[in-house]
Short mmCIF file of C-alpha atoms in Angstrom, two decimals:
data_model
loop_
_atom_site.label_atom_id
_atom_site.label_comp_id
_atom_site.label_asym_id
_atom_site.label_seq_id
_atom_site.Cartn_x
_atom_site.Cartn_y
_atom_site.Cartn_z
CA MET A 10 -0.65 0.01 0.35
CA ASN A 11 1.34 3.31 -1.18
CA ASP A 12 1.66 5.90 1.34
CA ASP A 13 -2.12 8.47 -0.92
CA THR A 14 -4.32 5.48 -0.64
CA LEU A 15 -3.13 5.07 3.71
CA ILE A 16 -3.35 8.68 3.86
CA ILE A 17 -6.55 8.02 2.48
CA ARG A 18 -8.21 4.75 3.41
CA ILE A 19 -7.17 6.11 7.61
CA THR A 20 -8.51 9.53 6.91
CA THR A 21 -12.77 7.99 6.04
CA TYR A 22 -11.67 6.16 9.59
CA SER A 23 -10.48 9.59 11.67
CA SER A 24 -12.21 11.64 10.27
CA MET A 25 -15.65 10.29 11.30
CA PHE A 26 -15.50 10.65 14.91
CA ALA A 27 -13.84 14.41 14.29
CA GLY A 28 -16.60 14.96 12.29
CA ILE A 29 -18.81 14.20 15.11
CA ILE A 30 -16.52 16.06 17.86
CA GLY A 31 -16.51 19.14 16.27
CA LYS A 32 -21.07 19.54 15.12
CA ILE A 33 -21.90 18.53 18.65
CA ALA A 34 -19.24 20.47 19.83
CA CYS A 35 -20.79 23.71 17.99
CA HIS A 36 -24.33 23.38 17.00
CA PRO A 37 -26.38 25.76 19.84
CA ILE A 38 -24.73 29.16 17.28
CA ASP A 39 -25.37 26.84 14.06
CA THR A 40 -28.64 27.46 15.02
CA ILE A 41 -28.49 31.47 15.77
CA ARG A 42 -27.07 31.77 12.86
CA ALA A 43 -30.09 30.20 11.66
CA LYS A 44 -32.27 32.40 12.83
CA ILE A 45 -30.48 35.12 12.43
CA GLN A 46 -30.39 33.97 8.59
CA ILE A 47 -33.90 33.50 7.89
CA ARG A 48 -35.59 37.05 9.03
CA GLN A 49 -36.47 39.25 5.84
CA THR A 50 -35.58 42.21 8.38
CA MET A 51 -31.97 43.53 8.53
CA MET A 52 -33.12 45.03 12.53
CA LEU A 53 -29.12 46.70 11.69
CA LYS A 54 -29.60 48.87 14.73
CA ILE A 55 -28.02 46.16 16.08
CA LYS A 56 -25.24 45.61 16.23
CA ALA A 57 -24.32 41.44 15.81
CA GLU A 58 -22.72 40.39 18.65
CA LYS A 59 -25.75 42.10 21.03
CA LEU A 60 -28.01 39.93 17.78
CA ILE A 61 -26.41 36.50 18.92
CA SER A 62 -27.34 37.58 22.24
CA THR A 63 -30.25 38.34 21.81
CA LEU A 64 -31.15 35.37 20.07
CA ALA A 65 -29.58 33.71 22.51
CA LYS A 66 -31.39 35.05 25.08
CA GLU A 67 -34.74 34.60 22.91
CA THR A 68 -34.70 30.60 22.04
CA LEU A 69 -33.64 29.72 26.28
CA ARG A 70 -36.42 31.74 26.90
CA THR A 71 -38.74 30.32 24.38
CA GLU A 72 -37.54 27.01 23.67
CA GLY A 73 -34.98 25.68 26.73
CA LEU A 74 -32.03 25.03 26.62
CA ARG A 75 -33.20 21.88 23.92
CA GLY A 76 -34.05 25.02 21.82
CA LEU A 77 -30.39 25.22 20.92
CA TYR A 78 -29.40 21.98 20.34
CA LYS A 79 -33.00 21.51 18.43
CA GLY A 80 -31.80 19.31 14.91
CA LEU A 81 -28.44 18.03 16.77
CA GLY A 82 -29.83 14.03 16.74
CA ILE A 83 -29.84 14.09 12.89
CA THR A 84 -26.37 16.09 12.70
CA ILE A 85 -25.10 13.26 15.36
CA ILE A 86 -26.05 10.39 12.99
CA GLY A 87 -24.86 11.80 9.65
CA THR A 88 -22.53 13.52 10.37
CA GLY A 89 -20.12 10.83 10.64
CA PRO A 90 -20.13 9.11 6.86
CA ALA A 91 -21.14 12.69 5.46
CA TYR A 92 -18.02 13.97 7.14
CA SER A 93 -16.19 11.20 6.53
CA LEU A 94 -17.31 11.31 2.48
CA TYR A 95 -15.82 14.46 2.66
CA LEU A 96 -12.33 14.62 3.30
CA THR A 97 -11.87 10.93 1.63
CA THR A 98 -13.26 12.92 -1.38
CA TYR A 99 -11.02 15.69 -1.33
CA GLU A 100 -7.98 13.53 -0.07
CA THR A 101 -9.14 11.64 -3.24
CA SER A 102 -9.65 13.86 -5.33
CA LYS A 103 -6.84 16.30 -5.03
CA TYR A 104 -4.88 12.35 -5.03
CA LEU A 105 -5.68 12.37 -8.75
CA LEU A 106 -5.06 15.66 -10.00
CA ASN A 107 -1.62 15.29 -8.57
CA GLN A 108 -0.89 12.49 -11.62
CA LEU A 109 -1.95 15.08 -13.93
CA ASN A 110 0.97 16.85 -15.63
CA PHE A 111 -1.16 20.02 -16.37
CA MET A 112 -2.57 20.04 -12.37
CA LYS A 113 0.98 19.28 -10.09
CA ASP A 114 2.71 22.77 -10.29
CA SER A 115 -0.73 24.23 -8.54
CA PRO A 116 -1.17 23.62 -5.26
CA ASN A 117 -3.93 26.48 -4.73
CA LEU A 118 -5.64 25.37 -7.57
CA ILE A 119 -5.72 21.62 -6.20
CA SER A 120 -6.83 22.50 -2.91
CA PHE A 121 -9.90 24.00 -4.32
CA VAL A 122 -10.87 22.63 -7.01
CA SER A 123 -10.72 18.84 -5.27
CA GLY A 124 -13.23 21.09 -1.97
CA MET A 125 -15.47 21.60 -4.36
CA MET A 126 -15.47 17.80 -5.70
CA ALA A 127 -15.87 17.46 -1.84
CA GLU A 128 -18.67 19.13 -1.34
CA THR A 129 -20.35 18.22 -4.53
CA ILE A 130 -20.29 14.41 -3.53
CA SER A 131 -20.27 14.69 0.09
CA CYS A 132 -23.99 17.17 -0.39
CA ILE A 133 -25.77 12.84 -0.87
CA PHE A 134 -24.93 12.40 2.82
CA TRP A 135 -25.29 17.12 4.23
CA LEU A 136 -27.62 17.34 1.95
CA PRO A 137 -30.92 15.35 4.01
CA ILE A 138 -28.91 16.55 7.31
CA ASP A 139 -29.17 19.63 6.19
CA VAL A 140 -33.05 20.11 5.26
CA ILE A 141 -34.10 18.39 8.28
CA LYS A 142 -31.85 20.19 11.12
CA GLU A 143 -32.24 23.52 9.86
CA ARG A 144 -36.28 23.61 9.59
CA LEU A 145 -35.41 22.06 13.08
CA GLN A 146 -33.71 25.40 14.32
CA VAL A 147 -35.99 27.60 12.63
CA GLN A 148 -39.41 26.60 13.14
CA SER A 149 -40.13 28.52 15.82
CA ASN A 150 -39.50 31.71 14.01
CA ILE A 151 -41.09 30.36 11.31
CA LYS A 152 -44.34 28.08 12.03
CA VAL A 153 -45.12 26.47 8.59
CA PHE A 154 -44.69 23.11 10.56
CA ASP A 155 -43.98 21.67 13.78
CA TYR A 156 -42.06 18.76 13.88
CA LYS A 157 -41.99 17.00 17.46
CA ASN A 158 -37.98 15.73 16.33
CA THR A 159 -35.48 14.20 13.81
CA PHE A 160 -37.97 10.83 13.54
CA ASP A 161 -41.32 13.15 13.43
CA ALA A 162 -39.35 15.52 11.05
CA ILE A 163 -38.41 12.62 7.99
CA GLN A 164 -42.04 10.98 8.30
CA LYS A 165 -44.25 14.74 7.43
CA ILE A 166 -41.71 15.26 5.11
CA LEU A 167 -40.87 12.09 3.22
CA ARG A 168 -44.59 12.39 3.37
CA SER A 169 -45.46 15.94 2.54
CA GLU A 170 -42.76 16.53 0.21
CA GLY A 171 -41.56 12.89 -1.26
CA VAL A 172 -37.53 12.19 -0.84
CA VAL A 173 -37.32 14.98 -3.44
CA GLY A 174 -38.14 17.34 0.19
CA LEU A 175 -34.84 16.20 1.79
CA TYR A 176 -33.37 17.02 -1.91
CA ARG A 177 -34.06 20.37 -1.75
CA ALA A 178 -32.11 23.87 -2.95
CA TYR A 179 -29.09 20.72 -4.31
CA GLY A 180 -27.95 23.40 -5.96
CA ALA A 181 -27.62 26.29 -3.60
CA THR A 182 -26.60 24.14 -1.42
CA VAL A 183 -23.09 22.77 -4.02
CA ALA A 184 -23.28 26.92 -4.77
CA SER A 185 -22.78 27.96 -1.19
CA TYR A 186 -21.04 25.60 0.27
CA GLY A 187 -18.45 24.70 -2.90
CA PRO A 188 -16.84 27.91 -2.57
CA PHE A 189 -16.55 27.85 0.92
CA SER A 190 -15.00 23.77 1.27
CA ALA A 191 -12.93 25.24 -1.63
CA PHE A 192 -11.35 28.88 -0.07
CA TYR A 193 -11.04 25.99 3.27
CA PHE A 194 -8.82 23.81 1.77
CA MET A 195 -6.76 26.64 -0.20
CA PHE A 196 -6.33 29.17 3.28
CA TYR A 197 -6.02 25.60 4.99
CA GLU A 198 -3.21 24.03 2.70
CA LYS A 199 -1.97 26.81 2.39
CA LEU A 200 -1.45 27.78 6.13
CA LYS A 201 0.51 24.94 6.27
CA THR A 202 2.95 25.32 4.14
CA ILE A 203 4.28 28.00 7.51
CA LEU A 204 4.97 24.87 9.55
CA GLU A 205 8.00 22.71 10.21
CA ASN A 206 6.14 19.09 8.63
CA PRO A 207 3.20 20.16 6.66
CA LEU A 208 1.94 17.23 5.83
CA GLN A 209 1.57 16.24 9.45
CA PRO A 210 0.47 19.45 11.26
CA SER A 211 0.58 19.01 15.35
CA PHE A 212 -3.09 19.50 17.18
CA LEU A 213 -2.57 23.43 18.13
CA GLU A 214 -1.21 23.37 14.89
CA SER A 215 -3.91 22.72 12.78
CA LEU A 216 -6.22 23.97 14.66
CA CYS A 217 -5.70 27.23 14.46
CA LEU A 218 -4.73 27.07 10.56
CA SER A 219 -8.10 25.67 10.51
CA GLY A 220 -9.53 28.34 12.67
CA ILE A 221 -7.93 31.18 10.66
CA ALA A 222 -8.82 29.70 7.45
CA GLY A 223 -12.61 29.15 8.17
CA SER A 224 -13.66 32.24 9.49
CA MET A 225 -11.87 33.82 6.13
CA ALA A 226 -14.19 31.14 3.75
CA GLY A 227 -17.55 31.89 6.10
CA PHE A 228 -17.34 35.15 5.82
CA ILE A 229 -16.51 35.16 1.94
CA CYS A 230 -19.68 32.54 1.52
CA ASN A 231 -22.15 34.30 3.67
CA PRO A 232 -24.78 35.45 1.26
CA MET A 233 -25.06 32.14 -0.62
CA ASP A 234 -25.37 31.02 2.83
CA ILE A 235 -28.73 32.94 2.94
CA VAL A 236 -30.08 31.99 0.15
CA ARG A 237 -29.45 28.78 -0.04
CA LEU A 238 -31.11 28.43 3.90
CA ARG A 239 -33.70 29.95 2.92
CA MET A 240 -34.48 27.61 -0.41
CA GLN A 241 -34.56 24.34 1.85
CA VAL A 242 -36.66 26.41 4.05
CA GLN A 243 -39.03 27.64 1.66
CA ARG A 244 -39.91 24.05 0.30
CA ALA A 245 -42.05 24.12 3.25
CA SER A 246 -43.61 26.51 2.78
CA VAL A 247 -45.12 25.50 -0.54
CA ALA A 248 -46.31 21.87 0.28
CA THR A 249 -47.85 23.54 3.10
CA HIS A 250 -49.03 26.22 0.98
CA ALA A 251 -48.16 28.60 3.93
CA ASP A 252 -47.58 32.20 2.96
CA ALA A 253 -44.41 32.27 6.09
CA GLY A 254 -40.70 30.71 5.08
CA ASN A 255 -41.84 31.14 0.99
CA PHE A 256 -39.64 33.69 0.08
CA GLY A 257 -39.86 32.72 -4.26
CA TYR A 258 -36.37 31.97 -4.60
CA LYS A 259 -36.69 30.24 -8.26
CA ASN A 260 -32.55 29.95 -7.94
CA LEU A 261 -29.43 30.70 -6.63
CA ILE A 262 -28.70 33.82 -8.71
CA HIS A 263 -32.62 35.89 -7.79
CA GLY A 264 -32.51 34.48 -4.22
CA LEU A 265 -29.17 36.85 -3.55
CA TYR A 266 -30.91 39.73 -6.54
CA LYS A 267 -34.26 39.55 -4.66
CA VAL A 268 -32.24 39.61 -0.78
CA VAL A 269 -30.18 42.98 -1.60
CA LYS A 270 -34.14 43.95 -3.52
CA ASN A 271 -35.52 43.72 -0.98
CA GLU A 272 -34.21 43.97 2.16
CA GLY A 273 -30.65 45.91 1.12
CA ILE A 274 -26.94 44.65 0.60
CA LEU A 275 -26.22 45.35 3.64
CA SER A 276 -28.80 42.35 4.47
CA LEU A 277 -26.22 40.04 2.41
CA THR A 278 -23.51 40.42 6.12
CA LYS A 279 -26.76 39.05 8.14
CA GLY A 280 -25.44 36.58 10.56
CA SER A 281 -22.08 36.68 9.31
CA MET A 282 -20.98 36.81 13.06
CA ALA A 283 -22.45 33.54 13.98
CA LYS A 284 -20.71 32.25 10.61
CA VAL A 285 -17.92 32.80 11.50
CA LEU A 286 -18.06 31.80 15.43
CA TYR A 287 -19.40 28.29 14.69
CA THR A 288 -17.06 27.18 11.17
CA CYS A 289 -14.03 28.80 12.78
CA PRO A 290 -14.42 26.26 15.98
CA ASN A 291 -16.18 24.36 14.15
CA THR A 292 -13.35 23.49 11.05
CA ALA A 293 -10.39 23.57 13.80
CA ILE A 294 -12.03 20.87 15.86
CA SER A 295 -12.98 19.17 12.86
CA MET A 296 -9.99 19.32 11.12
CA SER A 297 -7.35 18.68 14.03
CA VAL A 298 -8.59 15.84 15.48
CA ALA A 299 -9.30 14.17 11.85
CA GLU A 300 -5.31 15.67 11.89
CA VAL A 301 -4.78 14.11 14.79
CA THR A 302 -5.52 11.08 14.74
CA ARG A 303 -5.30 10.55 11.03
CA SER A 304 -1.24 11.24 11.65
CA TYR A 305 -1.20 8.02 14.73
CA PHE A 306 -2.63 5.36 12.72
CA ILE A 307 -0.44 6.00 9.79
CA ASN A 308 3.32 6.73 12.37
CA LYS A 309 1.90 3.50 13.67
CA TYR A 310 1.72 1.94 10.84
CA LYS A 311 4.59 2.80 8.93
CA SER A 312 6.84 1.74 12.28
CA HIS A 313 5.50 -1.55 11.23
#
């Protein structure tokens, strides 16, 4: 078994554990991020950090601590295979692209394209998780559906919308998370070049660099994330013939246009603080745990 194949195989297993740890740790701030982005009023008079604390207090008061963890069940169930497929696809794409003569001298481009490929493929698992999770997170704000728990949500979505309901806004999701993953891996791999051993960064090195890369990518892609979230919620509104939650977005570009037209250009930054506060620790924890776990098993294998 060569080194590249070994890394890909070990990545498959180590990333499952890492992804779950990261999602559990950061789920509450992800819930607040979703609640901010779903609101069409700009609330410009409230500073970002104040808005986050205000919505956190409001959620605790009206829904209790459980309100911050809505959607965690499906996240835990699906994150293992989804994050595993995500990092495995990234490593596989990177390996294959490095075999191409016209690509092997462009490491930044390889990281960018591999990140896009990782998101496009892993969305097979990620999207149903995201649809269910985010509807549970915002259902107290948009009274279109009333899911008791994860399994009740799955049953009602399948009954009223069919399987396609779980894959609502696939294009918008890839268009949102795809560039995020592309920028994230490009920034992360570039930052790793400053390390003494870029191939096996320490836990602290990976934690810091991954957090920085995740924050930068999250801020850049926040506008697409707003439209993606609203389009996922929109299907439930259409299925139940409700007015609330139907934003009237036909696609990602149309959604961005309507957000700017109806809510102003600054609305594209809505939830960006919460987005960064989520992506920074989530990517940092997930990647650092994956890197350290992967390095441990690689070294253990090579020592035998």
